[in-house]
XYZ file of N, CA and C in Angstrom:
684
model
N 0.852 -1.204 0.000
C 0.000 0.000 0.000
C 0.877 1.241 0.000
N 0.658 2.569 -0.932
C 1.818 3.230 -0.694
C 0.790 4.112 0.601
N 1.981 5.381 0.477
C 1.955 6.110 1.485
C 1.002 7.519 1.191
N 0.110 7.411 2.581
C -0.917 8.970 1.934
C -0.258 9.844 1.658
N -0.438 11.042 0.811
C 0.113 12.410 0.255
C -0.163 12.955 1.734
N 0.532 13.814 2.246
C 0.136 15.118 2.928
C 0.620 16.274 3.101
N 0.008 17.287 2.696
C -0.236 19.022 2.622
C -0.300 19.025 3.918
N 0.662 19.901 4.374
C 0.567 21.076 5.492
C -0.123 22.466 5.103
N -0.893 23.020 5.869
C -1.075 24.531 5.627
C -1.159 24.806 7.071
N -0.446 26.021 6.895
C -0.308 27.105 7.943
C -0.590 28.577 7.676
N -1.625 28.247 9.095
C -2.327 29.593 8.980
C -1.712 31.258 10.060
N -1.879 32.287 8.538
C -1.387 33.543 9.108
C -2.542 34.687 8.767
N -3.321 34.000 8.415
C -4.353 35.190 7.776
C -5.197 35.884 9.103
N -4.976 35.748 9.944
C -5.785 36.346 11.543
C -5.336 37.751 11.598
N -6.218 38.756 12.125
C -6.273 39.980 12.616
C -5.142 40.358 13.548
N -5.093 39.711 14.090
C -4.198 39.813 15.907
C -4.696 40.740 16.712
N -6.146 40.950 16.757
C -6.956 42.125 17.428
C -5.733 42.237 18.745
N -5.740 41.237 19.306
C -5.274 40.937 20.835
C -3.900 41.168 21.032
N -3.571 41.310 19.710
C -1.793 41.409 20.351
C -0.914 42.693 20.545
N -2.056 43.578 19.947
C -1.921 45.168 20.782
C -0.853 45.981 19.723
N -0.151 45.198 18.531
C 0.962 46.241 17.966
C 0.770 46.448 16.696
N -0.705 46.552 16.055
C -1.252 47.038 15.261
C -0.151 46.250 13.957
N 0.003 45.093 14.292
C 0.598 44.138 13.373
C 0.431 42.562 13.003
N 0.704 42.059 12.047
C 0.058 40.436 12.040
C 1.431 39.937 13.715
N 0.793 39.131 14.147
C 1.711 38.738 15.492
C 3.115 37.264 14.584
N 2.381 37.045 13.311
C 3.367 36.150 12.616
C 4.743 36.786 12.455
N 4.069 38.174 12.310
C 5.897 38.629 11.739
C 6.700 39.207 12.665
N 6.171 39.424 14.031
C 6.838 39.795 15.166
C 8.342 38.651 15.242
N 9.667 39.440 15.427
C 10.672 38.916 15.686
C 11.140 38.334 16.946
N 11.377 37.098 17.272
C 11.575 36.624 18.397
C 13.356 35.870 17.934
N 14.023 36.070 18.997
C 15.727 36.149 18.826
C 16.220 35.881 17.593
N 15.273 36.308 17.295
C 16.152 37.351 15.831
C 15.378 36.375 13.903
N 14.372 35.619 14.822
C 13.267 35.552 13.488
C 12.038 35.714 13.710
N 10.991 35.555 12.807
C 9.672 35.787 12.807
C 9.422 34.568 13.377
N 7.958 34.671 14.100
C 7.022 33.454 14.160
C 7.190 32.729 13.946
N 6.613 33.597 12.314
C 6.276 32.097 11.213
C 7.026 31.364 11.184
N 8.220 31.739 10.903
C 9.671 31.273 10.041
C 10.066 29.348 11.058
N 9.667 29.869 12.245
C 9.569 28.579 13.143
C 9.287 27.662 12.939
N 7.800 27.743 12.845
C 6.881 26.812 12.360
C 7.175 26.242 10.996
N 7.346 27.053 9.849
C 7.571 26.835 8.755
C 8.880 25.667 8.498
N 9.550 26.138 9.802
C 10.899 25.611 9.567
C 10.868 23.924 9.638
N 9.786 23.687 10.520
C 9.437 22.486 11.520
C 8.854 21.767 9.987
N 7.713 22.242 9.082
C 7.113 21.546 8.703
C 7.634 21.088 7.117
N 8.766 22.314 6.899
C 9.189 21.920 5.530
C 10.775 20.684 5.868
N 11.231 20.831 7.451
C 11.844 19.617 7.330
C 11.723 18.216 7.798
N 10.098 17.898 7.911
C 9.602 16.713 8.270
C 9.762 15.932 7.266
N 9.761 14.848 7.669
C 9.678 13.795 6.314
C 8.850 13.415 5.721
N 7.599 13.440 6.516
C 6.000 12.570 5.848
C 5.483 14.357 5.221
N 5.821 15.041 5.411
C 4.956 16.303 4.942
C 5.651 16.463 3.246
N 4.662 16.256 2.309
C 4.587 16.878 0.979
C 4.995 17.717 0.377
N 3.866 18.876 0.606
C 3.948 20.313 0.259
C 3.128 20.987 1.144
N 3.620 22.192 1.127
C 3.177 23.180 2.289
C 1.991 24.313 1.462
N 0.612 24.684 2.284
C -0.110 25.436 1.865
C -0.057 26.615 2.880
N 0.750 27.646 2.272
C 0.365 29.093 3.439
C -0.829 29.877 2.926
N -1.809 30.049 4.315
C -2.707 31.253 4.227
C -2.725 32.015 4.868
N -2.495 33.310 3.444
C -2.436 34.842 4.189
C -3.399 35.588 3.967
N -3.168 36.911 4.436
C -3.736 38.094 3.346
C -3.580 38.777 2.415
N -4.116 38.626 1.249
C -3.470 39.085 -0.038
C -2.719 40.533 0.257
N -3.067 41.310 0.955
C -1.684 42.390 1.102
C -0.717 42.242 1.792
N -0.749 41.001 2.266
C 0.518 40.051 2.861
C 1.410 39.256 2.283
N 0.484 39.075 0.907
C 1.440 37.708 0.473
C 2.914 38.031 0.509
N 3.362 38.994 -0.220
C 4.607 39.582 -0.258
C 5.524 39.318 0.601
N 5.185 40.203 2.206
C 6.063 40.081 3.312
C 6.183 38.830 3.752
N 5.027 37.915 3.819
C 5.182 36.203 3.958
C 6.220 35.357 2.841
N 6.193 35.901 1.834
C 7.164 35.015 0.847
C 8.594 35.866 1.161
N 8.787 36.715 1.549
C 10.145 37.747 1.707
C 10.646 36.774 3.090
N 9.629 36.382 3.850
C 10.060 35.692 5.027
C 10.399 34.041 4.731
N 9.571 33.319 4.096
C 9.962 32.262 3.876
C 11.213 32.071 2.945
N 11.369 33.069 1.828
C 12.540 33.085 1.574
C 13.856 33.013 1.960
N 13.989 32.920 3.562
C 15.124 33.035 4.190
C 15.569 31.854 4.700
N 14.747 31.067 4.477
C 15.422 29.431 4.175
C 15.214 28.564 2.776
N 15.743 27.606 3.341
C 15.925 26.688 1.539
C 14.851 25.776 1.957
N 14.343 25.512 0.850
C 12.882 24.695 0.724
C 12.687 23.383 0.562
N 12.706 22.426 1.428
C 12.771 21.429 0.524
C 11.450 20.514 -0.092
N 10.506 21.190 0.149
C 8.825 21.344 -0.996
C 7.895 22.309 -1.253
N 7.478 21.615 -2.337
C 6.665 22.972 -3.242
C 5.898 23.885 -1.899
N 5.652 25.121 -2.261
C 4.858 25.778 -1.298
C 3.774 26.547 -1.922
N 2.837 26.577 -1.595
C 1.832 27.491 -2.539
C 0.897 28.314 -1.509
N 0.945 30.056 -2.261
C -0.447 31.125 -1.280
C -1.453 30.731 -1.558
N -2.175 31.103 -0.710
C -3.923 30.920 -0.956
C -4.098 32.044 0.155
N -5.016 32.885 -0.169
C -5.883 33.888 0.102
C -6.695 33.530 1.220
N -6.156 34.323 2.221
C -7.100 33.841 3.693
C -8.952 34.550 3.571
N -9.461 33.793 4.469
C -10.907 34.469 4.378
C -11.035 35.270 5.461
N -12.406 35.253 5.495
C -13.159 36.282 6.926
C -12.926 35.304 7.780
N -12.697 34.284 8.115
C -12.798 33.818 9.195
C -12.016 32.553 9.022
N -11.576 31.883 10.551
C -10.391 31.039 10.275
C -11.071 29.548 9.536
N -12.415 29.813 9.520
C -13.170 28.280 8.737
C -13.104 28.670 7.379
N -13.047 29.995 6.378
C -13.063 30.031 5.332
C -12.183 29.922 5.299
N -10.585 30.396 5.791
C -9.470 30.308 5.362
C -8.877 28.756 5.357
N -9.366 28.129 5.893
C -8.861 26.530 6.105
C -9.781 25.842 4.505
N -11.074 26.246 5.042
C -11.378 25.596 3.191
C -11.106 26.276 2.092
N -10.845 27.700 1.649
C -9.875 28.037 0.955
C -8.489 27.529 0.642
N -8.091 26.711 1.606
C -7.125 25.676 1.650
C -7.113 24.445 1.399
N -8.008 23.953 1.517
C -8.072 22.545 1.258
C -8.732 22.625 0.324
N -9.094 23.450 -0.487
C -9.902 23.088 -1.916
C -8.673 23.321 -2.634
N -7.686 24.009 -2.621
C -6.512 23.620 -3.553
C -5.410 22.905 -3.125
N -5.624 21.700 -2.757
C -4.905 20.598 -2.770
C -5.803 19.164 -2.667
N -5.007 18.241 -3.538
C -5.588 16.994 -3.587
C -4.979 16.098 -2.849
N -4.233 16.577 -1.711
C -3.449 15.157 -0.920
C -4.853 14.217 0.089
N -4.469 13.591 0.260
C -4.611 12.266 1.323
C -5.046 13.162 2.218
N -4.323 13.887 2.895
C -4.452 14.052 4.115
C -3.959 15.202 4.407
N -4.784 16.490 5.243
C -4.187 17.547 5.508
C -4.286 17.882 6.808
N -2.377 18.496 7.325
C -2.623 18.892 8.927
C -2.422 20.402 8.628
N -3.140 20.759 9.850
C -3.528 22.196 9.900
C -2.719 22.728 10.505
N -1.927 24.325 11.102
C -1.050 24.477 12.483
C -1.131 25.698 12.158
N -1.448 26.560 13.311
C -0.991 27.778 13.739
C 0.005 28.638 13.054
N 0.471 29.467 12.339
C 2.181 29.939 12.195
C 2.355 30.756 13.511
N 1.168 30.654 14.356
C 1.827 31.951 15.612
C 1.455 30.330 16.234
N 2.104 28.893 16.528
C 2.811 27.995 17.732
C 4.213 28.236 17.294
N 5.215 29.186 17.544
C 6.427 28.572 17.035
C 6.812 27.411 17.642
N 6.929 26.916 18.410
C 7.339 26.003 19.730
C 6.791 24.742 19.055
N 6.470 24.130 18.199
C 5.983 22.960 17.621
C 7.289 22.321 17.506
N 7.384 21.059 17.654
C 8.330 20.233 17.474
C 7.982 19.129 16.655
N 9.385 18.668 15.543
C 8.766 17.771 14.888
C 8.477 16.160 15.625
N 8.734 16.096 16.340
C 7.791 14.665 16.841
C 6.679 14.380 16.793
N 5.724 15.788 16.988
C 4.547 15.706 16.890
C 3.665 16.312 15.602
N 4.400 16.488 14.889
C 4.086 16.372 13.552
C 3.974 15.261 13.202
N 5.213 14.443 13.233
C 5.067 13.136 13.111
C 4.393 11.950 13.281
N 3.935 12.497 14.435
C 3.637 11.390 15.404
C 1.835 11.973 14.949
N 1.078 12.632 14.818
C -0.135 13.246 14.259
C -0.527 12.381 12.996
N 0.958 12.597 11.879
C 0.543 12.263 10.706
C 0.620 10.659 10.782
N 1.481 10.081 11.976
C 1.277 8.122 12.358
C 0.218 7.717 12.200
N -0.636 8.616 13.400
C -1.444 8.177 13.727
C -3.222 8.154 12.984
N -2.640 8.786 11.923
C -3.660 8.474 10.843
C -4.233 7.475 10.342
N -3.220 6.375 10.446
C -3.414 5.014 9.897
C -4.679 4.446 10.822
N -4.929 4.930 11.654
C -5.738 4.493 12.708
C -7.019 5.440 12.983
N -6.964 6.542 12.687
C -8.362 7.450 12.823
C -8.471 8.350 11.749
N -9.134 9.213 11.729
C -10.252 9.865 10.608
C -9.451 11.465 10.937
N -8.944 11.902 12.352
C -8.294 12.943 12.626
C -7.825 12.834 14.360
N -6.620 13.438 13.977
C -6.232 13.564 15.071
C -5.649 15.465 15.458
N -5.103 15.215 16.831
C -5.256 16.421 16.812
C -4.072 16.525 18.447
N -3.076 16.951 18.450
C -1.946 17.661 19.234
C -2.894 18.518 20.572
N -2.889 18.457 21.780
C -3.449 18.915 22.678
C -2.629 18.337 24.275
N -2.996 19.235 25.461
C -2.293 18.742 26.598
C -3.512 18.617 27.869
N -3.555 17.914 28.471
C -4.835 18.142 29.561
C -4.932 19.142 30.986
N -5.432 19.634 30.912
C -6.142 20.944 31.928
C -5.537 20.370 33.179
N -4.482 22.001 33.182
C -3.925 22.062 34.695
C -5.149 22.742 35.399
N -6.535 23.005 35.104
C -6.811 23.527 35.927
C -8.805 22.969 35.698
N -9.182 23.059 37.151
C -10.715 22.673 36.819
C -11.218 23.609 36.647
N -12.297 22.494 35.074
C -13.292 23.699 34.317
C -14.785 23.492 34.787
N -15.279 24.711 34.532
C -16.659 24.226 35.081
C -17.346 25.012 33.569
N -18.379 23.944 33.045
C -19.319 24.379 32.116
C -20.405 25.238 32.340
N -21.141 26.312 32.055
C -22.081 27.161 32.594
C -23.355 27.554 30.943
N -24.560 28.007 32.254
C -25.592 28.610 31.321
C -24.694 30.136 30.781
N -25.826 30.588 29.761
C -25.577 32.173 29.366
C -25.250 33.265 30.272
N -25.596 32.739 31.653
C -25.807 33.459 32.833
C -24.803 33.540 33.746
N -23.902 32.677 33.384
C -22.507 32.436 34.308
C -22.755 31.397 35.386
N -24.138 30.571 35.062
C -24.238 29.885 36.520
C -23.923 28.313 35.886
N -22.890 27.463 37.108
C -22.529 26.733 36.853
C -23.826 25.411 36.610
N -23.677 24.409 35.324
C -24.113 23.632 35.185
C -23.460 22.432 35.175
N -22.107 22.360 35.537
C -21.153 20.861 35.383
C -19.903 21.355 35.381
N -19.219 20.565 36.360
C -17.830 20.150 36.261
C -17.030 19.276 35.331
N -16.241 19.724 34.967
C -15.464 19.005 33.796
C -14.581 17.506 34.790
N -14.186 16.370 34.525
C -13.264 15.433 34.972
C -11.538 16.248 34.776
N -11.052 16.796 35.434
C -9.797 17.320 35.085
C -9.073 16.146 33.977
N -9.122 14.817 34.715
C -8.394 13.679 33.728
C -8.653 13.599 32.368
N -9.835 14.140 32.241
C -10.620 14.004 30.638
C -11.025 15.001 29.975
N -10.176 16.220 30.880
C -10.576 18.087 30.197
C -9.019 18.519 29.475
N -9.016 18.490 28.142
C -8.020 18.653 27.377
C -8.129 20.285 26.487
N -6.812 21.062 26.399
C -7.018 21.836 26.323
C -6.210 21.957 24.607
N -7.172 22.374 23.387
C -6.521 22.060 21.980
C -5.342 22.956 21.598
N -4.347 22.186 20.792
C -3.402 22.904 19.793
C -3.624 22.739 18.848
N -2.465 22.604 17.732
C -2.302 22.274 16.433
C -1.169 21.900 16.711
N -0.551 20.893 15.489
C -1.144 20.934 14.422
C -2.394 19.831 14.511
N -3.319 19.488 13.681
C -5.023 19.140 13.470
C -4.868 18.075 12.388
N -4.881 16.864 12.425
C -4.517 16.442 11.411
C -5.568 15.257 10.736
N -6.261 15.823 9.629
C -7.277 15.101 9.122
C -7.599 14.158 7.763
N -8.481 13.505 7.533
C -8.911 13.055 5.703
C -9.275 14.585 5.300
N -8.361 14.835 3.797
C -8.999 16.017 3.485
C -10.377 15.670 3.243
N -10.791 14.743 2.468
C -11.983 14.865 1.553
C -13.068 14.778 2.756
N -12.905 13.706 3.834
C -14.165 14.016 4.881
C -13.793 15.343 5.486
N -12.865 16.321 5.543
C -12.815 17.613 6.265
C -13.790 18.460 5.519
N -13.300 18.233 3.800
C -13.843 19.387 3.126
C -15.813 19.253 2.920
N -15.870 17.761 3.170
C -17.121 17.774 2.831
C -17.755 18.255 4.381
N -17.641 18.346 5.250
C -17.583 18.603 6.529
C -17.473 20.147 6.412
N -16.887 20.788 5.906
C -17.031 22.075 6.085
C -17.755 23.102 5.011
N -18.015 22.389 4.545
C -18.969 23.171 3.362
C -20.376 22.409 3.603
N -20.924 21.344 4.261
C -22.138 21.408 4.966
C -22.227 22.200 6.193
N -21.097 22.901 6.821
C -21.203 23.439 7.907
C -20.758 24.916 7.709
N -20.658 25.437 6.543
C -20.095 26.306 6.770
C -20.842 27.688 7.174
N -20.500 28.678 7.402
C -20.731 29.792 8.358
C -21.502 29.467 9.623
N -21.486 28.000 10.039
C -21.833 27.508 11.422
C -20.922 28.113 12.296
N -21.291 29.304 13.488
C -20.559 29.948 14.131
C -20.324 29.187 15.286
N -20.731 28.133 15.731
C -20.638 27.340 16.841
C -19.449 26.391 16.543
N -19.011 26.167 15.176
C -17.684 25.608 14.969
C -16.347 26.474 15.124
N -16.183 25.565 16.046
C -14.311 26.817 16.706
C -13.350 25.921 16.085
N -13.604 25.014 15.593
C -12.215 24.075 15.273
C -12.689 22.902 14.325
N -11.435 22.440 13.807
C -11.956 21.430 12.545
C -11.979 20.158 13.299
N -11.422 19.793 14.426
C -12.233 18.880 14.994
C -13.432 18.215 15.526
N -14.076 19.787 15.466
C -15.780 19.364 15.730
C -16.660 19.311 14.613
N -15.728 19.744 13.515
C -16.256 19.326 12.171
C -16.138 17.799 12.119
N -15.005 17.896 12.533
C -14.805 15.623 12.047
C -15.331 14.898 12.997
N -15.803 15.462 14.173
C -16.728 14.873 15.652
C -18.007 14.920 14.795
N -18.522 15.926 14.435
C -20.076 15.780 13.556
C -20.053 15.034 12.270
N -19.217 14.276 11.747
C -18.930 13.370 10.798
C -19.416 12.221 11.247
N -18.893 12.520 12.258
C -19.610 11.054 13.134
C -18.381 10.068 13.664
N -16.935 10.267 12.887
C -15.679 10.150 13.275
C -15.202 10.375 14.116
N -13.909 9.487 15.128
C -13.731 9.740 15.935
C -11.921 10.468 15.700
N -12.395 11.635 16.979
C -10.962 12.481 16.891
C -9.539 11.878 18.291
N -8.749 11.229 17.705
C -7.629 11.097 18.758
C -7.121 12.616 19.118
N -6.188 12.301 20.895
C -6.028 13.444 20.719
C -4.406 12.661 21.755
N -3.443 13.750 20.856
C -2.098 13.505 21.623
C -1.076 14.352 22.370
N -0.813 13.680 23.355
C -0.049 14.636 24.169
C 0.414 15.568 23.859
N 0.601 16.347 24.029
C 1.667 17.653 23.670
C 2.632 17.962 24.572
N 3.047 19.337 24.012
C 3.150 20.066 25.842
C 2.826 21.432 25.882
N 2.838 21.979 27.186
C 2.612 23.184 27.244
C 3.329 24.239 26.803
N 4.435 24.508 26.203
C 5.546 25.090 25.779
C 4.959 25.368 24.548
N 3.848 25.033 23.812
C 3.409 24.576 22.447
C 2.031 26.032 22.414
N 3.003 27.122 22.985
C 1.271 28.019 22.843
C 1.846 29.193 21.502
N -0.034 29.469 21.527
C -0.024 30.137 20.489
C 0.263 31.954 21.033
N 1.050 32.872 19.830
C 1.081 34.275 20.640
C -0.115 34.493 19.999
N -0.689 34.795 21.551
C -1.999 35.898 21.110
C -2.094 37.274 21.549
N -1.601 37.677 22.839
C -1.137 38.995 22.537
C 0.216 38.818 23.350
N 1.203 40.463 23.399
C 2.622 40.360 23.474
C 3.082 39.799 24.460
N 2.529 39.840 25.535
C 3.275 38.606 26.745
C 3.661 37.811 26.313
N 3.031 36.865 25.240
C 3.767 35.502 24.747
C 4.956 35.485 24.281
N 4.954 36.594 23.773
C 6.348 36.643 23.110
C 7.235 36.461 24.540
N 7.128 37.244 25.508
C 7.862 37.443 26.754
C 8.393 35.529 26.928
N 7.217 34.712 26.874
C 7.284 33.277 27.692
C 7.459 32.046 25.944
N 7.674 32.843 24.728
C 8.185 31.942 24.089
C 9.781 32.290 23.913
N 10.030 33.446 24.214
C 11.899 33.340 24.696
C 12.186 32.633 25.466
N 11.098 33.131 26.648
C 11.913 32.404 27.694
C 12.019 30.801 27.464
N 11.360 29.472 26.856
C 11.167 28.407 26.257
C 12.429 28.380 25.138
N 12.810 29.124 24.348
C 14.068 29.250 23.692
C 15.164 28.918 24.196
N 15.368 29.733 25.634
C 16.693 30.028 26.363
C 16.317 29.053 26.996
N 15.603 28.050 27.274
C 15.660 27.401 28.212
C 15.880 25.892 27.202
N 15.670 25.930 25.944
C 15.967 24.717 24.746
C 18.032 25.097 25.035
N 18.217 26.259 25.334
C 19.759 26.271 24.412
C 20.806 25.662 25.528
C-alpha cells in the first residue's frame, strides 16, 4: 500500500486584534526571526509532509514570501488567500490541494516540534483525525448564558486544543462546506466529531502556545533560552 500524500497549511491570515501592535503577530521577531519562520521551519523539514499550503492576506502575500525566503525549501509551497474567518481560510485551503491528508497548524505555535508532527501524521493510519493537545492544569466548570454553573469538567478528561489538526482532506472538506458559516464551529475537529468520526487526541506540551497577545512573546523566549 503506498503512502498517503500530505499538505501542510499554515495559517497567518488572523487579525491579531489581541496582540496590541497594530501588526500580524506572525511577523513579530523573536531572537532574531519571525514566528512564522519557526513553524515553517518544523514543517518543511519533516519527512512525511509533501507540500506546504500558506494562508495569508493578499496584502501580505509579499512580506510572507520575503520571510519564507530566508530558508531553503525542501517542498513545493503554494499562497492561498485567507478568508473572513479562520473556517473560510482553512477551506480556501483545502480546496486547492488533492493530498490524502491535511494537517492544519498555527504559524503563531512557534514552539511545535517535529515529533509531533510526526507522530499526528502516524497516527492516521488508525483514525479519521487527530489532533496535538495537553490536559487541563486547571478545573473547568461548564455554565448557562448566565454564568451559573451547570457541570464540572473530569480534570483527567478536560483537554485543552493545539495544532497541528490532522485530518482526511476529503471528509474535512465535505464537513465544512455542509457546515459552513456555522458559528458554533471553533475548530476542525468538531467538524470531524459531527462526521460522526472519531478524533484522537495527543499529548503535547505546554511550551506549544499560540502568541496571542505580546506577553507571549515574553514566555516563548523564555522556552528558547531554556531549549539552548
Amino acid at each position: 500500500m503506498s503512502r498517503k500524500s500530505v499538505t501542510a497549511i499554515i495559517l497567518v491570515a488572523g487579525n491579531s486584534t489581541r496582540f496590541g501592535k497594530n501588526r500580524n503577530k506572525n511577523f513579530e521577531i523573536i531572537e532574531g526571526k519571525e514566528v512564522l519562520l519557526y513553524s515553517l521551519e518544523k514543517f518543511n523539514q519533516n519527512k512525511l509532509v509533501d507540500n506546504i499550503v500558506i494562508v495569508c492576506k493578499k496584502d501580505e502575500e509579499n512580506l510572507v514570501q520575503k520571510i519564507v525566503s530566508k530558508i531553503t525549501l525542501n517542498k513545493d509551497i503554494q499562497y492561498v488567500k485567507g478568508g473572513a474567518t479562520r473556517q473560510e481560510s482553512v477551506y480556501n485551503a483545502i480546496t486547492k490541494t488533492n493530498s490524502d491528508i491535511v494537517i492544519i497548524h498555527d504559524g503563531a505555535r512557534p514552539m511545535i516540534q517535529d515529533k509531533f508532527i510526526t507522530e499526528c501524521i502516524e497516527e492516521m493510519d488508525n483514525f479519521k483525525g487527530v489532533s496535538i493537545a495537553v490536559k487541563s492544569k486547571d478545573t473547568i466548570k461548564i455554565t448557562d448564558d448566565n454564568g451559573i454553573v451547570k457541570e464540572t469538567t473530569l480534570r483527567k478528561n478536560t483537554w485543552v486544543i493545539q495544532t497541528p489538526q490532522c485530518f482526511e482532506r476529503k471528509i474535512l472538506l465535505e464537513m465544512h462546506e455542509k457546515f459552513m458559516g456555522d458559528e458554533t464551529v471553533t475548530d476542525d475537529c468538531m467538524l470531524m466529531e459531527r462526521s460522526g468520526n472519531e478524533v484522537k487526541l495527543i499529548c503535547g506540551e505546554y511550551s506549544n502556545i499560540k502568541v496571542t497577545t505580546y506577553d507571549d512573546v515574553n514566555l516563548v523566549e523564555g522556552y528558547l533560552t531554556a531549549k539552548e
